[in-house]
Structures are given as structure tokens and as C-alpha cells.
mmCIF file of C-alpha atoms in Angstrom:
data_model
loop_
_atom_site.group_PDB
_atom_site.id
_atom_site.type_symbol
_atom_site.label_atom_id
_atom_site.label_comp_id
_atom_site.label_asym_id
_atom_site.label_seq_id
_atom_site.Cartn_x
_atom_site.Cartn_y
_atom_site.Cartn_z
ATOM 1 C CA MET A 1 66.114 -53.538 -111.491
ATOM 2 C CA SER A 2 69.002 -53.165 -109.037
ATOM 3 C CA ALA A 3 69.327 -49.464 -109.817
ATOM 4 C CA PHE A 4 65.617 -48.988 -109.198
ATOM 5 C CA LEU A 5 65.951 -50.634 -105.801
ATOM 6 C CA HIS A 6 68.915 -48.448 -104.904
ATOM 7 C CA ARG A 7 66.939 -45.380 -105.918
ATOM 8 C CA GLY A 8 64.007 -46.530 -103.764
ATOM 9 C CA GLU A 9 66.254 -47.043 -100.765
ATOM 10 C CA TRP A 10 67.710 -43.571 -101.261
ATOM 11 C CA LEU A 11 64.247 -41.991 -101.405
ATOM 12 C CA GLY A 12 63.234 -43.884 -98.296
ATOM 13 C CA LYS A 13 66.222 -42.554 -96.384
ATOM 14 C CA MET A 14 65.416 -39.035 -97.512
ATOM 15 C CA GLU A 15 61.877 -39.392 -96.191
ATOM 16 C CA GLU A 16 63.216 -40.696 -92.901
ATOM 17 C CA GLY A 17 65.581 -37.706 -92.697
ATOM 18 C CA ARG A 18 62.750 -35.301 -93.325
ATOM 19 C CA ALA A 19 60.695 -36.958 -90.603
ATOM 20 C CA ASP A 20 63.608 -36.673 -88.170
ATOM 21 C CA THR A 21 63.986 -33.000 -89.088
ATOM 22 C CA TRP A 22 60.309 -32.275 -88.462
ATOM 23 C CA ASP A 23 60.483 -34.150 -85.150
ATOM 24 C CA GLY A 24 63.407 -31.941 -84.148
ATOM 25 C CA VAL A 25 61.537 -28.784 -85.157
ATOM 26 C CA PHE A 26 58.452 -29.791 -83.191
ATOM 27 C CA THR A 27 60.556 -30.651 -80.144
ATOM 28 C CA HIS A 28 62.267 -27.262 -80.324
ATOM 29 C CA LEU A 29 58.922 -25.488 -80.661
ATOM 30 C CA GLU A 30 57.556 -27.355 -77.638
ATOM 31 C CA MET A 31 60.617 -26.342 -75.652
ATOM 32 C CA LEU A 32 60.166 -22.678 -76.672
ATOM 33 C CA GLU A 33 56.495 -22.793 -75.730
ATOM 34 C CA ALA A 34 57.376 -24.250 -72.313
ATOM 35 C CA GLN A 35 59.982 -21.532 -71.748
ATOM 36 C CA ALA A 36 57.520 -18.810 -72.784
ATOM 37 C CA HIS A 37 54.891 -20.252 -70.449
ATOM 38 C CA GLU A 38 57.369 -20.357 -67.553
ATOM 39 C CA ALA A 39 58.510 -16.774 -68.251
ATOM 40 C CA GLY A 40 54.885 -15.621 -68.312
ATOM 41 C CA ARG A 41 54.190 -17.378 -65.035
ATOM 42 C CA ARG A 42 57.206 -15.752 -63.378
ATOM 43 C CA GLN A 43 56.207 -12.340 -64.711
ATOM 44 C CA GLU A 44 52.696 -12.793 -63.323
ATOM 45 C CA GLU A 45 54.098 -13.844 -59.925
ATOM 46 C CA ARG A 46 56.392 -10.794 -59.824
ATOM 47 C CA GLN A 47 53.481 -8.519 -60.695
ATOM 48 C CA GLN A 48 51.336 -10.063 -57.961
ATOM 49 C CA GLN A 49 54.156 -9.649 -55.440
ATOM 50 C CA GLU A 50 54.638 -6.000 -56.432
ATOM 51 C CA GLU A 51 50.906 -5.324 -56.087
ATOM 52 C CA LYS A 52 50.838 -7.052 -52.694
ATOM 53 C CA LEU A 53 53.857 -5.057 -51.511
ATOM 54 C CA ALA A 54 52.287 -1.777 -52.642
ATOM 55 C CA SER A 55 49.097 -2.674 -50.764
ATOM 56 C CA LEU A 56 51.082 -3.524 -47.625
ATOM 57 C CA LYS A 57 52.985 -0.235 -47.812
ATOM 58 C CA GLU A 58 49.713 1.688 -48.043
ATOM 59 C CA ARG A 59 48.406 -0.235 -45.025
ATOM 60 C CA VAL A 60 51.577 0.553 -43.070
ATOM 61 C CA GLU A 61 51.165 4.265 -43.802
ATOM 62 C CA GLU A 62 47.553 4.114 -42.609
ATOM 63 C CA LEU A 63 48.604 2.358 -39.401
ATOM 64 C CA ARG A 64 51.353 4.893 -38.806
ATOM 65 C CA MET A 65 48.857 7.735 -39.117
ATOM 66 C CA GLN A 66 46.534 5.987 -36.668
ATOM 67 C CA ARG A 67 49.467 5.412 -34.326
ATOM 68 C CA ASP A 68 50.449 9.101 -34.403
ATOM 69 C CA GLN A 69 46.852 10.128 -33.724
ATOM 70 C CA LEU A 70 46.627 7.744 -30.778
ATOM 71 C CA ARG A 71 49.947 8.958 -29.432
ATOM 72 C CA ALA A 72 48.738 12.539 -29.577
ATOM 73 C CA LYS A 73 45.528 11.608 -27.740
ATOM 74 C CA VAL A 74 47.399 9.723 -25.016
ATOM 75 C CA ASP A 75 49.896 12.588 -24.632
ATOM 76 C CA LEU A 76 47.027 15.008 -24.172
ATOM 77 C CA GLN A 77 45.332 12.687 -21.688
ATOM 78 C CA GLN A 78 48.542 12.251 -19.713
ATOM 79 C CA LYS A 79 49.095 16.008 -19.595
ATOM 80 C CA LYS A 80 45.571 16.473 -18.255
ATOM 81 C CA GLN A 81 46.125 13.691 -15.728
ATOM 82 C CA SER A 82 49.476 15.152 -14.674
ATOM 83 C CA GLY A 83 47.808 18.532 -14.182
ATOM 84 C CA LYS A 84 45.167 17.015 -11.927
ATOM 85 C CA GLU A 85 47.783 15.111 -9.943
ATOM 86 C CA GLY A 86 49.846 18.269 -9.610
ATOM 87 C CA ILE A 87 46.877 20.005 -7.979
ATOM 88 C CA VAL A 88 46.410 17.098 -5.588
ATOM 89 C CA SER A 89 50.121 16.923 -4.760
ATOM 90 C CA ASP A 90 50.020 20.511 -3.524
ATOM 91 C CA ALA A 91 47.658 19.422 -0.799
ATOM 92 C CA ALA A 92 49.106 15.985 -0.025
ATOM 93 C CA GLU A 93 51.680 13.528 -1.355
ATOM 94 C CA PRO A 94 50.088 10.681 -3.392
ATOM 95 C CA SER A 95 50.100 7.294 -1.730
ATOM 96 C CA ALA A 96 52.050 4.312 -3.037
ATOM 97 C CA GLY A 97 48.762 2.718 -4.119
ATOM 98 C CA ALA A 98 47.808 5.818 -6.123
ATOM 99 C CA VAL A 99 51.208 5.854 -7.845
ATOM 100 C CA LEU A 100 50.891 2.160 -8.750
ATOM 101 C CA GLU A 101 47.372 2.703 -10.101
ATOM 102 C CA TRP A 102 48.627 5.573 -12.245
ATOM 103 C CA LYS A 103 51.430 3.347 -13.614
ATOM 104 C CA ILE A 104 48.918 0.646 -14.565
ATOM 105 C CA ARG A 105 46.681 3.193 -16.321
ATOM 106 C CA SER A 106 49.684 4.518 -18.219
ATOM 107 C CA ILE A 107 50.736 1.028 -19.264
ATOM 108 C CA LYS A 108 47.224 0.223 -20.502
ATOM 109 C CA GLY A 109 47.273 3.365 -22.607
ATOM 110 C CA MET A 110 50.627 2.423 -24.080
ATOM 111 C CA LEU A 111 49.395 -1.055 -24.955
ATOM 112 C CA GLN A 112 46.663 0.482 -27.088
ATOM 113 C CA ILE A 113 49.191 2.649 -28.925
ATOM 114 C CA PHE A 114 51.921 0.088 -29.480
ATOM 115 C CA TYR A 115 49.516 -2.536 -30.777
ATOM 116 C CA LEU A 116 49.614 -0.653 -34.102
ATOM 117 C CA THR A 117 53.427 -0.473 -34.167
ATOM 118 C CA GLY A 118 54.276 -4.152 -33.748
ATOM 119 C CA ILE A 119 54.372 -4.020 -29.952
ATOM 120 C CA SER A 120 51.728 -5.872 -27.963
ATOM 121 C CA GLY A 121 51.479 -6.704 -24.303
ATOM 122 C CA LYS A 122 49.422 -8.080 -21.488
ATOM 123 C CA LEU A 123 49.255 -7.331 -17.804
ATOM 124 C CA THR A 124 50.686 -9.923 -15.434
ATOM 125 C CA LYS A 125 50.371 -10.353 -11.685
ATOM 126 C CA ARG A 126 53.656 -8.542 -11.117
ATOM 127 C CA GLY A 127 53.757 -6.151 -14.073
ATOM 128 C CA VAL A 128 53.427 -6.390 -17.834
ATOM 129 C CA CYS A 129 54.866 -8.612 -20.582
ATOM 130 C CA PHE A 130 55.561 -7.000 -23.963
ATOM 131 C CA SER A 131 56.046 -8.707 -27.318
ATOM 132 C CA ILE A 132 57.974 -6.774 -29.982
ATOM 133 C CA SER A 133 57.460 -8.011 -33.546
ATOM 134 C CA THR A 134 59.926 -7.082 -36.276
ATOM 135 C CA ALA A 135 59.350 -6.695 -40.015
ATOM 136 C CA TYR A 136 61.146 -5.467 -43.107
ATOM 137 C CA GLU A 137 59.350 -4.100 -46.188
ATOM 138 C CA GLY A 138 56.136 -5.951 -45.417
ATOM 139 C CA THR A 139 57.837 -9.230 -44.461
ATOM 140 C CA TYR A 140 57.250 -10.194 -40.830
ATOM 141 C CA LEU A 141 60.358 -11.568 -39.129
ATOM 142 C CA ASP A 142 61.177 -12.481 -35.520
ATOM 143 C CA SER A 143 59.411 -11.511 -32.281
ATOM 144 C CA TYR A 144 61.002 -10.805 -28.894
ATOM 145 C CA TYR A 145 59.436 -10.657 -25.448
ATOM 146 C CA LEU A 146 60.178 -8.403 -22.509
ATOM 147 C CA ASP A 147 58.788 -9.141 -19.020
ATOM 148 C CA LEU A 148 58.720 -6.039 -16.795
ATOM 149 C CA LEU A 149 58.053 -5.778 -13.069
ATOM 150 C CA THR A 150 56.329 -2.579 -11.943
ATOM 151 C CA LYS A 151 56.909 -2.677 -8.195
ATOM 152 C CA PRO A 152 58.608 -1.466 -6.184
ATOM 153 C CA ALA A 153 60.260 0.041 -9.271
ATOM 154 C CA VAL A 154 60.038 -0.715 -12.984
ATOM 155 C CA ARG A 155 62.700 -3.248 -13.943
ATOM 156 C CA ILE A 156 63.346 -5.994 -16.463
ATOM 157 C CA HIS A 157 62.598 -9.458 -15.111
ATOM 158 C CA ARG A 158 63.152 -11.658 -18.185
ATOM 159 C CA HIS A 159 63.605 -11.076 -21.907
ATOM 160 C CA SER A 160 64.613 -12.702 -25.217
ATOM 161 C CA VAL A 161 66.385 -9.661 -26.675
ATOM 162 C CA PRO A 162 69.698 -10.702 -28.314
ATOM 163 C CA ILE A 163 72.743 -10.017 -26.169
ATOM 164 C CA PHE A 164 74.315 -7.717 -28.780
ATOM 165 C CA ILE A 165 71.358 -5.268 -28.660
ATOM 166 C CA PRO A 166 72.270 -2.462 -26.174
ATOM 167 C CA LEU A 167 69.296 -3.223 -23.905
ATOM 168 C CA GLU A 168 71.045 -2.225 -20.677
ATOM 169 C CA GLN A 169 72.098 1.130 -22.115
ATOM 170 C CA ILE A 170 68.573 1.845 -23.406
ATOM 171 C CA SER A 171 66.936 0.810 -20.133
ATOM 172 C CA LYS A 172 69.269 3.001 -18.058
ATOM 173 C CA ARG A 173 68.369 5.990 -20.175
ATOM 174 C CA TYR A 174 64.583 5.591 -20.533
ATOM 175 C CA LEU A 175 63.061 2.781 -18.451
ATOM 176 C CA GLN A 176 62.535 4.708 -15.207
ATOM 177 C CA THR A 177 61.603 8.041 -16.783
ATOM 178 C CA ASP A 178 59.788 7.294 -20.046
ATOM 179 C CA ILE A 179 58.777 3.661 -20.587
ATOM 180 C CA ARG A 180 57.032 4.490 -23.842
ATOM 181 C CA ARG A 181 60.228 5.994 -25.234
ATOM 182 C CA PHE A 182 62.128 2.967 -23.930
ATOM 183 C CA LEU A 183 59.937 0.557 -25.912
ATOM 184 C CA SER A 184 60.039 2.731 -29.019
ATOM 185 C CA VAL A 185 63.852 2.946 -29.048
ATOM 186 C CA LEU A 186 64.207 -0.775 -28.332
ATOM 187 C CA SER A 187 61.789 -1.555 -31.166
ATOM 188 C CA ASP A 188 63.825 0.655 -33.544
ATOM 189 C CA HIS A 189 67.009 -1.254 -32.646
ATOM 190 C CA LEU A 190 65.366 -4.657 -33.104
ATOM 191 C CA ASN A 191 63.700 -3.759 -36.399
ATOM 192 C CA ALA A 192 66.906 -2.291 -37.814
ATOM 193 C CA TYR A 193 68.872 -5.403 -36.804
ATOM 194 C CA ALA A 194 66.182 -7.658 -38.289
ATOM 195 C CA GLY A 195 66.257 -5.631 -41.520
ATOM 196 C CA ARG A 196 70.041 -5.858 -41.833
ATOM 197 C CA LYS A 197 70.013 -9.593 -41.106
ATOM 198 C CA TYR A 198 67.178 -10.163 -43.595
ATOM 199 C CA GLN A 199 69.081 -8.390 -46.375
ATOM 200 C CA ALA A 200 72.246 -10.410 -45.691
ATOM 201 C CA ASP A 201 70.261 -13.675 -45.635
ATOM 202 C CA GLN A 202 68.553 -12.798 -48.925
ATOM 203 C CA LEU A 203 71.913 -12.032 -50.527
ATOM 204 C CA GLN A 204 73.368 -15.389 -49.499
ATOM 205 C CA GLU A 205 70.246 -17.329 -50.426
ATOM 206 C CA HIS A 206 69.459 -15.852 -53.843
ATOM 207 C CA PHE A 207 72.703 -14.349 -55.162
ATOM 208 C CA SER A 208 75.436 -16.737 -54.018
ATOM 209 C CA ASP A 209 76.408 -17.277 -57.681
ATOM 210 C CA GLN A 210 77.479 -13.615 -57.885
ATOM 211 C CA LEU A 211 79.554 -13.754 -54.698
ATOM 212 C CA GLU A 212 83.209 -14.717 -54.555
ATOM 213 C CA GLY A 213 83.570 -16.667 -51.329
ATOM 214 C CA SER A 214 81.259 -16.219 -48.359
ATOM 215 C CA LEU A 215 79.633 -13.132 -46.878
ATOM 216 C CA GLN A 216 81.332 -12.064 -43.634
ATOM 217 C CA ARG A 217 79.202 -10.392 -40.951
ATOM 218 C CA ASN A 218 79.237 -9.844 -37.213
ATOM 219 C CA SER A 219 76.432 -10.757 -34.795
ATOM 220 C CA LEU A 220 74.766 -7.346 -34.986
ATOM 221 C CA CYS A 221 75.010 -7.331 -38.797
ATOM 222 C CA ASN A 222 76.309 -3.761 -38.712
ATOM 223 C CA LEU A 223 79.475 -4.779 -40.564
ATOM 224 C CA LEU A 224 79.247 -6.727 -43.833
ATOM 225 C CA VAL A 225 82.243 -7.652 -46.004
ATOM 226 C CA PHE A 226 81.981 -9.572 -49.268
ATOM 227 C CA ASN A 227 83.477 -9.963 -52.739
ATOM 228 C CA TYR A 228 81.385 -10.141 -55.882
ATOM 229 C CA LYS A 229 81.902 -10.351 -59.632
ATOM 230 C CA MET A 230 80.539 -8.178 -62.400
ATOM 231 C CA PRO A 231 80.693 -8.800 -66.177
ATOM 232 C CA SER A 232 81.975 -5.968 -68.364
ATOM 233 C CA GLU A 233 83.006 -6.011 -72.025
ATOM 234 C CA ASP A 234 83.144 -9.815 -72.308
ATOM 235 C CA LYS A 235 85.168 -10.027 -69.096
ATOM 236 C CA THR A 236 84.324 -10.542 -65.442
ATOM 237 C CA PHE A 237 85.853 -8.221 -62.846
ATOM 238 C CA PRO A 238 86.003 -8.895 -59.097
ATOM 239 C CA PHE A 239 84.890 -6.206 -56.634
ATOM 240 C CA SER A 240 85.234 -5.980 -52.867
ATOM 241 C CA ALA A 241 82.620 -4.279 -50.663
ATOM 242 C CA ARG A 242 82.658 -3.219 -47.020
ATOM 243 C CA LEU A 243 79.368 -1.928 -45.548
ATOM 244 C CA ILE A 244 79.331 -0.219 -42.143
ATOM 245 C CA TYR A 245 76.067 0.595 -40.345
ATOM 246 C CA GLY A 246 77.034 3.356 -37.946
ATOM 247 C CA ASP A 247 73.416 4.039 -36.975
ATOM 248 C CA LEU A 248 72.150 0.937 -35.151
ATOM 249 C CA CYS A 249 68.555 2.094 -35.671
ATOM 250 C CA CYS A 250 68.952 2.059 -39.452
ATOM 251 C CA SER A 251 68.886 -0.810 -41.949
ATOM 252 C CA LEU A 252 70.959 1.034 -44.580
ATOM 253 C CA PRO A 253 74.723 1.560 -44.282
ATOM 254 C CA THR A 254 76.244 4.881 -43.265
ATOM 255 C CA GLU A 255 79.599 4.095 -44.885
ATOM 256 C CA VAL A 256 80.348 2.005 -47.981
ATOM 257 C CA ILE A 257 83.750 1.139 -49.457
ATOM 258 C CA VAL A 258 83.754 -0.587 -52.867
ATOM 259 C CA SER A 259 86.869 -1.277 -54.894
ATOM 260 C CA CYS A 260 87.969 -3.454 -57.795
ATOM 261 C CA THR A 261 90.447 -6.089 -56.643
ATOM 262 C CA VAL A 262 92.384 -6.121 -59.925
ATOM 263 C CA LYS A 263 94.550 -3.349 -61.386
ATOM 264 C CA PRO A 264 92.317 -0.250 -61.218
ATOM 265 C CA HIS A 265 91.034 1.329 -64.380
ATOM 266 C CA GLU A 266 89.140 4.599 -64.760
ATOM 267 C CA SER A 267 85.950 2.872 -65.915
ATOM 268 C CA LEU A 268 86.168 0.327 -63.077
ATOM 269 C CA GLU A 269 86.643 3.121 -60.520
ATOM 270 C CA GLU A 270 83.512 4.793 -61.869
ATOM 271 C CA THR A 271 81.643 1.489 -61.587
ATOM 272 C CA ALA A 272 82.818 1.059 -57.984
ATOM 273 C CA ALA A 273 81.649 4.594 -57.131
ATOM 274 C CA ALA A 274 78.238 3.914 -58.690
ATOM 275 C CA HIS A 275 77.932 0.685 -56.724
ATOM 276 C CA SER A 276 78.770 2.549 -53.490
ATOM 277 C CA GLU A 277 75.857 4.916 -54.054
ATOM 278 C CA LEU A 278 73.507 1.992 -54.713
ATOM 279 C CA PHE A 279 74.534 0.229 -51.501
ATOM 280 C CA ARG A 280 73.995 3.426 -49.479
ATOM 281 C CA HIS A 281 70.432 4.036 -50.627
ATOM 282 C CA THR A 282 69.052 0.620 -51.629
ATOM 283 C CA ALA A 283 68.481 -2.634 -49.770
ATOM 284 C CA LEU A 284 71.426 -4.998 -50.262
ATOM 285 C CA HIS A 285 69.548 -7.819 -52.031
ATOM 286 C CA LYS A 286 67.750 -5.308 -54.279
ATOM 287 C CA VAL A 287 71.107 -3.944 -55.446
ATOM 288 C CA PHE A 288 72.020 -7.427 -56.635
ATOM 289 C CA CYS A 289 68.612 -7.721 -58.309
ATOM 290 C CA THR A 290 69.625 -4.633 -60.282
ATOM 291 C CA PHE A 291 72.988 -6.203 -61.137
ATOM 292 C CA ARG A 292 71.332 -9.403 -62.355
ATOM 293 C CA SER A 293 68.763 -7.540 -64.455
ATOM 294 C CA ALA A 294 71.519 -5.508 -66.132
ATOM 295 C CA GLU A 295 73.499 -8.686 -66.797
ATOM 296 C CA GLU A 296 70.476 -10.419 -68.342
ATOM 297 C CA LYS A 297 69.878 -7.445 -70.645
ATOM 298 C CA VAL A 298 73.472 -7.557 -71.820
ATOM 299 C CA ASP A 299 73.328 -11.325 -72.411
ATOM 300 C CA GLY A 300 70.041 -10.992 -74.304
ATOM 301 C CA ALA A 301 71.204 -8.123 -76.473
ATOM 302 C CA PRO A 302 71.391 -8.914 -80.204
#
């Protein structure tokens, strides 16, 4: 009788063990299903973002074409107007009121053009106030204002342009002779700065785990210095990068120096050279997206 009881207890424990095993299997399956669902959701979000970005790029190209057409029309109109004024000036010098009226007409024409390029404006009692919006790859960033006085001469009254943007240099070159060129060049500087800053911010925000220490940058974001780590053959190697943006109207570097901070090896030198090319032709945060994708493929390899 005692042996029978011992055998029954043993069978009972086996059944309990089987139940625990099945519970563990079901829990693991639920976890895998949750991970698959999350991966599918992320994939769908990435696809939606890519489709939205492609649509925005197409819209930008359309707006650029419209802008170029409008610029051509205004150029033609201004040439016609200049021809008429040239005929009048042979007979008599234009009055100050006529010159001011011509300036206002020119400014109105520019407002119509620049509206499609991120520059908008409105006439004020003493001149015109422009707003320059910046964007990078479909992402709208900061806006800056510029308040101009048109009499007795065109000059800057107030503005919110950062101090490190060469506004004085640009205004000396274009403001009195070609205000449209002045706004275009200033917009190029602001958009390039915004693009460089955006890339650096994205790197710090989303890829800090791949950086060694902090990203160093100056106010204009035309000099970036950082260290990062890359896995290779079951080891992690540290690299140092120095990005110089010699063209202040460009959001990609003109000079890149990448080196491995440990004892150099031929394969590591080749990797550093490949990274240099990526940094020259690809947005900074997208380069690190490429690094992360390559790392995930290696980790997931059988």
C-alpha cells in the first residue's frame, strides 16, 4: 500500500512538471507573437514614413519647377519695366516717389516668388518684413524673420538671424543691388545650417549608444568631431571622425577624416576609408542607420 502511494505521488509530480513545461512553452509563444507583432508594426511605420517622404520629395520638385517658372516670368517683366524706365530716363530723371513705387512693385513680385521657396513676407508701413522657413528632407525646422526698411535706402532694421550666419557680409554684397539674390543666398545659408544642426541632433538623440563620449560641434555646426564604435569579427573597434563643412551653403561635409584609434590594421584602414566616403555623400544620421542595420544583420546571422 505504501509503495502504491509513493508511485501515485511520483506520477502526480510528473503531471505537475508537464503542466509547468506547457505553461513555459505557451508563455514563450506569447512572447514571440508579441515580438512579431511589434516588428510588423515598426515595419509598417517605416514603410509609411518612406512613402510620405517620397511624396514630399515629389511635391518639392513640383514647387521648385513652379518657382523657376515664376522667377523667369518676373525676370522678363522686370526687363520690360527696366526698358520702359530707360526710355523715360532719357527724357527726365525719375522722381523719388517713382523710384519708391518701383521698389514696392519689385518687392511684391518677389513675395509671390519666394512664397514657394520657404520665404514669405508682408509689407509694413516702413518697408517689408520677411520670414524665412528652413527644412531638411521634408522636415520643417526653424523660421527666422528679417525686417527691412526701404527708405531712404534699403537696410536691415531688425532680424532674428543667428549671429554666426554671415548676414552683414551677405547684405553688403547684395542688399542694395539685388535684394532677391540677397534673400536667396541668406536662405541657402540658413537652410544649410539647419540641415547640419538637424543631422547632429538626430545622431545624438538616436545613436548615442554607438558614440564614445559626446559629439563636439561649434555654433555654426560646420565642424563636427566624435568617436564611435564598430563591431568586427567578435570585437569592437573605436573610430574617430572629423567632419568639416567648408561650403556654408551645403549640409554635407567637404572634408572628412576618419581613423581607427587603436593600432592600425589594413582591414581597419579600409573600413575607415569606406566610412569617409559615406560621411561625404550621406546625411550623418543615415550613415549610422546603415551601421546599425549592418550590425543587426551580423547579430542575426545563423
